[in-house]
Amino acid sequence: MSNSLKLGLPKGSLEQSTIELFAQAGWNITPFSRNYFPVIDDPELTCSLVRPQEMALYVADGTLDLGLTGQDWIRERDCEEKVLPITLLEYSKSSNKPCRWVLAVRKESPIQSLADLQGKRVATELEHVTRSYLLQHGVSAEVIFSWGATEAKAVEGLVDAIVEITETGSTIHAHGLRIIDEVMQTSTCLIANPQAYSDPWKKEKIDQIALLLSAALAARHKVILKMNIPSANLQKILPFLPSLNAPTISPLTDSSWLAVETVVDRKLVRQLIPQLKAAGAVGILEYDLQKVV
């Protein structure tokens, strides 16, 4: 039975945000500029930096036991039946939302719908998925692989359309392009080699990593609010005070006051704090969380 797990980390735009996520989950990873093998402070793990586009292939053939890559690249490499998805980890380099692969054309292009691509040329890095998407919709178009600067190929008229990944669409629009359809949404997925996951020791380690990564991401959406409230105002405050289950309420030495602690969605804080203040709460404190399990 092996006592080492081979972990693949995405090289490129997701590299830093993945290292930060692992740090929040409890593992410190130190990358080196001159090699692809970061050091991790866990003797049971070894790390390799791998391009997300190739990750599923290396997990599928057992070179890696575990890796993080997008659902898009799992489909593109035809590895959906060859790797075991453990959990979705919705994060990207700048947000916690899924990214989109979109079909886009120049703003002034006469192409208005997918059907207008019949006989046209489409550039993308996501060749296999794009061909399947066009075939599914009965469109026959030439799909060519793009080695980069994909938006520029449409702007310069080298191709009629592109399929490119975007988080918000702002970069697409900034290049003078117009989105006409969405090909797929994608999030980062923790995937395992099926044979590795059948090993009891590796399964336990993989499940530990999945649990703590998911807990770290869940914590990014939550905060702890602590406050003191007048005992007489408790029933006024409770109806608009959300929590994971129920707020923690403790008496103070002054029986006319209570200490209240609760976990709430981060996005609700800006509405909650003024409401709490108006209801008599004082000493309101907000704390970030590291994990929510």
Tab-separated table of C-alpha atoms in Angstrom:
chain	number	residue	atom	x	y	z
A	1	MET	CA	0.000	0.000	0.000
A	2	SER	CA	1.435	3.364	-1.081
A	3	ASN	CA	1.961	6.130	1.457
A	4	SER	CA	2.374	8.873	-1.142
A	5	LEU	CA	-0.236	10.547	-3.309
A	6	LYS	CA	0.716	12.223	-6.605
A	7	LEU	CA	-1.170	15.508	-6.948
A	8	GLY	CA	-1.422	17.600	-10.114
A	9	LEU	CA	-1.864	21.365	-9.777
A	10	PRO	CA	-2.992	23.514	-12.728
A	11	LYS	CA	-0.184	25.479	-14.343
A	12	GLY	CA	-1.072	28.936	-15.630
A	13	SER	CA	-3.912	31.318	-14.793
A	14	LEU	CA	-5.322	29.113	-12.001
A	15	GLU	CA	-1.953	28.341	-10.413
A	16	GLN	CA	-1.862	31.139	-7.831
A	17	SER	CA	-5.538	30.898	-6.872
A	18	THR	CA	-5.144	27.107	-6.435
A	19	ILE	CA	-2.118	27.566	-4.175
A	20	GLU	CA	-4.114	30.109	-2.137
A	21	LEU	CA	-7.043	27.701	-1.867
A	22	PHE	CA	-4.778	24.905	-0.623
A	23	ALA	CA	-3.251	27.294	1.930
A	24	GLN	CA	-6.717	28.127	3.235
A	25	ALA	CA	-7.497	24.402	3.355
A	26	GLY	CA	-4.352	23.735	5.427
A	27	TRP	CA	-1.547	22.891	2.948
A	28	ASN	CA	1.277	25.312	2.201
A	29	ILE	CA	2.684	24.935	-1.313
A	30	THR	CA	5.938	26.573	-2.373
A	31	PRO	CA	6.438	26.823	-6.146
A	32	PHE	CA	9.801	27.336	-7.846
A	33	SER	CA	10.269	29.453	-10.960
A	34	ARG	CA	12.667	26.994	-12.606
A	35	ASN	CA	10.854	23.679	-12.170
A	36	TYR	CA	7.414	22.118	-12.214
A	37	PHE	CA	7.572	20.363	-8.847
A	38	PRO	CA	6.415	22.589	-5.960
A	39	VAL	CA	7.130	21.637	-2.372
A	40	ILE	CA	4.133	20.936	-0.126
A	41	ASP	CA	4.263	20.680	3.667
A	42	ASP	CA	2.746	17.199	3.737
A	43	PRO	CA	5.065	14.177	3.473
A	44	GLU	CA	2.168	12.127	2.083
A	45	LEU	CA	1.837	14.351	-0.996
A	46	THR	CA	4.028	15.098	-4.010
A	47	CYS	CA	3.077	17.883	-6.428
A	48	SER	CA	3.480	18.509	-10.142
A	49	LEU	CA	2.439	21.569	-12.119
A	50	VAL	CA	0.562	20.450	-15.233
A	51	ARG	CA	-1.311	22.405	-17.872
A	52	PRO	CA	-5.065	22.059	-17.237
A	53	GLN	CA	-5.471	21.001	-20.870
A	54	GLU	CA	-3.395	17.866	-20.170
A	55	MET	CA	-4.338	17.093	-16.571
A	56	ALA	CA	-7.132	14.610	-17.300
A	57	LEU	CA	-4.847	12.547	-19.543
A	58	TYR	CA	-2.239	12.126	-16.798
A	59	VAL	CA	-4.845	11.300	-14.159
A	60	ALA	CA	-6.520	8.818	-16.518
A	61	ASP	CA	-3.299	6.902	-17.239
A	62	GLY	CA	-2.200	6.847	-13.568
A	63	THR	CA	0.782	9.180	-13.903
A	64	LEU	CA	-1.083	11.306	-11.337
A	65	ASP	CA	-3.418	10.021	-8.625
A	66	LEU	CA	-5.314	13.273	-8.282
A	67	GLY	CA	-5.572	16.560	-10.157
A	68	LEU	CA	-7.500	19.753	-10.618
A	69	THR	CA	-8.736	20.751	-14.045
A	70	GLY	CA	-11.789	22.166	-15.749
A	71	GLN	CA	-14.815	20.165	-16.813
A	72	ASP	CA	-14.120	21.598	-20.268
A	73	TRP	CA	-10.727	19.878	-20.562
A	74	ILE	CA	-12.092	16.598	-19.223
A	75	ARG	CA	-14.611	16.635	-22.081
A	76	GLU	CA	-12.099	17.912	-24.618
A	77	ARG	CA	-9.682	15.047	-23.880
A	78	ASP	CA	-12.533	12.513	-23.946
A	79	CYS	CA	-11.746	11.473	-20.378
A	80	GLU	CA	-15.210	11.621	-18.852
A	81	GLU	CA	-15.307	7.823	-18.572
A	82	LYS	CA	-11.629	7.479	-17.627
A	83	VAL	CA	-11.353	9.662	-14.534
A	84	LEU	CA	-13.387	9.819	-11.353
A	85	PRO	CA	-14.852	13.248	-10.497
A	86	ILE	CA	-14.569	13.795	-6.752
A	87	THR	CA	-16.013	17.275	-6.268
A	88	LEU	CA	-16.632	20.520	-8.104
A	89	LEU	CA	-14.588	23.447	-6.847
A	90	GLU	CA	-16.139	26.587	-8.270
A	91	TYR	CA	-13.332	29.091	-8.306
A	92	SER	CA	-11.357	30.883	-10.969
A	93	LYS	CA	-8.508	33.372	-11.066
A	94	SER	CA	-10.803	36.261	-10.075
A	95	SER	CA	-14.194	34.911	-8.972
A	96	ASN	CA	-16.148	31.992	-7.558
A	97	LYS	CA	-18.375	31.604	-10.604
A	98	PRO	CA	-18.267	29.076	-13.434
A	99	CYS	CA	-16.552	30.239	-16.617
A	100	ARG	CA	-18.250	30.058	-20.016
A	101	TRP	CA	-17.052	28.997	-23.429
A	102	VAL	CA	-18.883	31.289	-25.832
A	103	LEU	CA	-19.292	31.567	-29.573
A	104	ALA	CA	-18.401	35.087	-30.677
A	105	VAL	CA	-18.100	37.073	-33.898
A	106	ARG	CA	-17.064	40.603	-34.849
A	107	LYS	CA	-19.666	43.195	-33.856
A	108	GLU	CA	-20.175	44.157	-37.494
A	109	SER	CA	-20.362	40.532	-38.686
A	110	PRO	CA	-23.514	39.556	-40.603
A	111	ILE	CA	-23.609	36.334	-38.558
A	112	GLN	CA	-26.542	36.637	-36.149
A	113	SER	CA	-27.215	33.045	-35.122
A	114	LEU	CA	-25.615	29.642	-34.931
A	115	ALA	CA	-27.252	28.601	-38.204
A	116	ASP	CA	-25.370	31.400	-39.998
A	117	LEU	CA	-22.086	29.561	-39.336
A	118	GLN	CA	-22.893	26.970	-42.001
A	119	GLY	CA	-19.754	26.601	-44.159
A	120	LYS	CA	-17.822	29.157	-42.104
A	121	ARG	CA	-14.507	28.908	-40.230
A	122	VAL	CA	-14.292	28.800	-36.409
A	123	ALA	CA	-11.074	29.084	-34.366
A	124	THR	CA	-10.771	27.683	-30.851
A	125	GLU	CA	-8.544	25.788	-28.465
A	126	LEU	CA	-11.548	23.618	-27.553
A	127	GLU	CA	-11.711	21.728	-30.852
A	128	HIS	CA	-13.435	18.465	-29.897
A	129	VAL	CA	-16.157	20.109	-27.820
A	130	THR	CA	-16.779	22.752	-30.489
A	131	ARG	CA	-17.130	20.157	-33.257
A	132	SER	CA	-19.575	18.162	-31.114
A	133	TYR	CA	-21.545	21.311	-30.328
A	134	LEU	CA	-21.848	22.277	-34.005
A	135	LEU	CA	-22.765	18.722	-35.008
A	136	GLN	CA	-25.433	18.606	-32.310
A	137	HIS	CA	-27.030	21.712	-33.827
A	138	GLY	CA	-26.742	20.467	-37.410
A	139	VAL	CA	-24.140	23.051	-38.461
A	140	SER	CA	-21.252	22.104	-40.742
A	141	ALA	CA	-18.320	24.469	-40.223
A	142	GLU	CA	-14.539	24.202	-40.333
A	143	VAL	CA	-13.045	24.138	-36.834
A	144	ILE	CA	-9.365	25.036	-36.618
A	145	PHE	CA	-7.108	24.923	-33.581
A	146	SER	CA	-6.014	28.270	-32.166
A	147	TRP	CA	-2.605	28.488	-30.525
A	148	GLY	CA	-3.477	31.742	-28.780
A	149	ALA	CA	-4.668	35.310	-29.428
A	150	THR	CA	-7.963	33.743	-30.480
A	151	GLU	CA	-9.979	36.965	-30.236
A	152	ALA	CA	-7.579	38.680	-32.646
A	153	LYS	CA	-8.242	36.066	-35.327
A	154	ALA	CA	-11.894	37.115	-35.473
A	155	VAL	CA	-11.118	40.830	-35.233
A	156	GLU	CA	-8.627	40.595	-38.117
A	157	GLY	CA	-11.000	38.556	-40.262
A	158	LEU	CA	-8.839	35.420	-40.306
A	159	VAL	CA	-11.859	33.405	-39.160
A	160	ASP	CA	-15.596	34.001	-39.115
A	161	ALA	CA	-16.093	33.145	-35.450
A	162	ILE	CA	-14.304	31.952	-32.348
A	163	VAL	CA	-15.138	29.804	-29.354
A	164	GLU	CA	-13.337	31.253	-26.348
A	165	ILE	CA	-13.515	31.082	-22.561
A	166	THR	CA	-14.685	34.056	-20.523
A	167	GLU	CA	-15.673	34.854	-16.948
A	168	THR	CA	-17.751	37.998	-17.441
A	169	GLY	CA	-17.677	38.589	-21.195
A	170	SER	CA	-15.901	41.922	-20.719
A	171	THR	CA	-12.717	40.828	-22.532
A	172	ILE	CA	-14.755	39.515	-25.457
A	173	HIS	CA	-16.599	42.820	-25.774
A	174	ALA	CA	-13.403	44.832	-25.292
A	175	HIS	CA	-11.964	43.152	-28.391
A	176	GLY	CA	-14.890	44.332	-30.462
A	177	LEU	CA	-16.640	40.973	-30.495
A	178	ARG	CA	-20.263	39.969	-30.014
A	179	ILE	CA	-21.402	36.786	-28.220
A	180	ILE	CA	-24.058	34.861	-30.131
A	181	ASP	CA	-24.273	31.645	-28.091
A	182	GLU	CA	-22.906	29.760	-25.092
A	183	VAL	CA	-21.179	26.472	-25.849
A	184	MET	CA	-20.729	25.259	-22.266
A	185	GLN	CA	-20.132	26.306	-18.684
A	186	THR	CA	-17.153	24.937	-16.815
A	187	SER	CA	-15.873	24.825	-13.256
A	188	THR	CA	-12.735	23.375	-11.757
A	189	CYS	CA	-13.112	19.726	-10.832
A	190	LEU	CA	-11.049	17.571	-8.496
A	191	ILE	CA	-10.557	14.289	-10.349
A	192	ALA	CA	-8.951	11.019	-9.304
A	193	ASN	CA	-7.534	8.002	-11.060
A	194	PRO	CA	-10.111	5.210	-10.478
A	195	GLN	CA	-7.433	2.660	-9.553
A	196	ALA	CA	-5.863	5.064	-7.059
A	197	TYR	CA	-9.278	5.733	-5.519
A	198	SER	CA	-9.803	2.008	-5.031
A	199	ASP	CA	-6.750	1.920	-2.732
A	200	PRO	CA	-8.107	2.439	0.834
A	201	TRP	CA	-5.217	4.655	1.957
A	202	LYS	CA	-5.329	6.854	-1.149
A	203	LYS	CA	-9.116	7.098	-1.000
A	204	GLU	CA	-8.956	8.357	2.581
A	205	LYS	CA	-6.324	10.942	1.614
A	206	ILE	CA	-8.248	12.063	-1.467
A	207	ASP	CA	-11.456	12.414	0.553
A	208	GLN	CA	-9.567	14.481	3.137
A	209	ILE	CA	-8.313	16.864	0.449
A	210	ALA	CA	-11.749	17.124	-1.181
A	211	LEU	CA	-13.453	17.841	2.132
A	212	LEU	CA	-11.060	20.589	3.176
A	213	LEU	CA	-10.913	22.274	-0.236
A	214	SER	CA	-14.715	22.348	-0.361
A	215	ALA	CA	-14.829	23.654	3.216
A	216	ALA	CA	-12.378	26.431	2.361
A	217	LEU	CA	-14.465	27.513	-0.636
A	218	ALA	CA	-17.687	27.420	1.389
A	219	ALA	CA	-16.069	29.671	3.996
A	220	ARG	CA	-15.388	32.356	1.402
A	221	HIS	CA	-19.128	32.991	1.171
A	222	LYS	CA	-19.683	33.226	4.943
A	223	VAL	CA	-18.673	35.460	7.869
A	224	ILE	CA	-19.216	35.392	11.620
A	225	LEU	CA	-21.121	38.277	13.173
A	226	LYS	CA	-20.833	38.873	16.912
A	227	MET	CA	-22.733	41.508	18.856
A	228	ASN	CA	-24.380	42.436	22.125
A	229	ILE	CA	-28.113	43.118	22.113
A	230	PRO	CA	-30.610	44.217	24.763
A	231	SER	CA	-32.508	41.179	26.075
A	232	ALA	CA	-35.782	42.960	25.432
A	233	ASN	CA	-34.961	43.275	21.714
A	234	LEU	CA	-34.172	39.597	21.068
A	235	GLN	CA	-37.474	38.730	19.410
A	236	LYS	CA	-37.204	41.822	17.237
A	237	ILE	CA	-33.744	40.797	15.953
A	238	LEU	CA	-34.124	37.019	15.498
A	239	PRO	CA	-36.512	37.102	12.486
A	240	PHE	CA	-33.952	38.794	10.223
A	241	LEU	CA	-30.825	37.159	11.642
A	242	PRO	CA	-29.894	34.140	9.465
A	243	SER	CA	-27.460	31.420	10.527
A	244	LEU	CA	-26.251	27.950	9.568
A	245	ASN	CA	-28.712	26.432	12.053
A	246	ALA	CA	-29.586	28.923	14.782
A	247	PRO	CA	-27.714	31.829	16.370
A	248	THR	CA	-25.688	31.229	19.521
A	249	ILE	CA	-27.118	33.307	22.349
A	250	SER	CA	-25.336	33.687	25.694
A	251	PRO	CA	-26.264	35.726	28.789
A	252	LEU	CA	-23.908	38.446	30.013
A	253	THR	CA	-23.218	39.345	33.633
A	254	ASP	CA	-25.661	42.175	33.089
A	255	SER	CA	-28.926	40.259	32.635
A	256	SER	CA	-30.395	43.037	30.502
A	257	TRP	CA	-27.932	42.172	27.702
A	258	LEU	CA	-27.231	39.103	25.565
A	259	ALA	CA	-24.239	38.096	23.445
A	260	VAL	CA	-25.232	36.840	19.984
A	261	GLU	CA	-23.021	35.022	17.477
A	262	THR	CA	-24.087	33.796	14.054
A	263	VAL	CA	-22.744	32.724	10.661
A	264	VAL	CA	-24.239	34.600	7.709
A	265	ASP	CA	-23.750	34.975	3.974
A	266	ARG	CA	-21.077	37.554	3.264
A	267	LYS	CA	-23.264	39.314	0.690
A	268	LEU	CA	-25.980	39.976	3.310
A	269	VAL	CA	-23.727	41.816	5.760
A	270	ARG	CA	-24.176	45.255	4.245
A	271	GLN	CA	-27.942	45.031	4.779
A	272	LEU	CA	-27.773	43.256	8.135
A	273	ILE	CA	-25.448	45.565	10.045
A	274	PRO	CA	-27.657	48.685	9.673
A	275	GLN	CA	-30.716	46.611	10.641
A	276	LEU	CA	-28.951	45.213	13.687
A	277	LYS	CA	-27.747	48.663	14.716
A	278	ALA	CA	-31.261	50.060	14.385
A	279	ALA	CA	-32.585	47.196	16.548
A	280	GLY	CA	-30.233	48.109	19.388
A	281	ALA	CA	-27.213	45.863	18.716
A	282	VAL	CA	-23.853	47.264	19.819
A	283	GLY	CA	-20.244	46.108	19.491
A	284	ILE	CA	-20.976	44.414	16.147
A	285	LEU	CA	-17.922	42.473	14.947
A	286	GLU	CA	-17.356	40.713	11.630
A	287	TYR	CA	-14.860	37.842	11.249
A	288	ASP	CA	-13.698	35.951	8.196
A	289	LEU	CA	-13.852	32.149	8.243
A	290	GLN	CA	-11.253	29.663	7.042
A	291	LYS	CA	-13.477	26.622	6.614
A	292	VAL	CA	-17.141	25.666	6.855
A	293	VAL	CA	-17.721	21.922	7.087
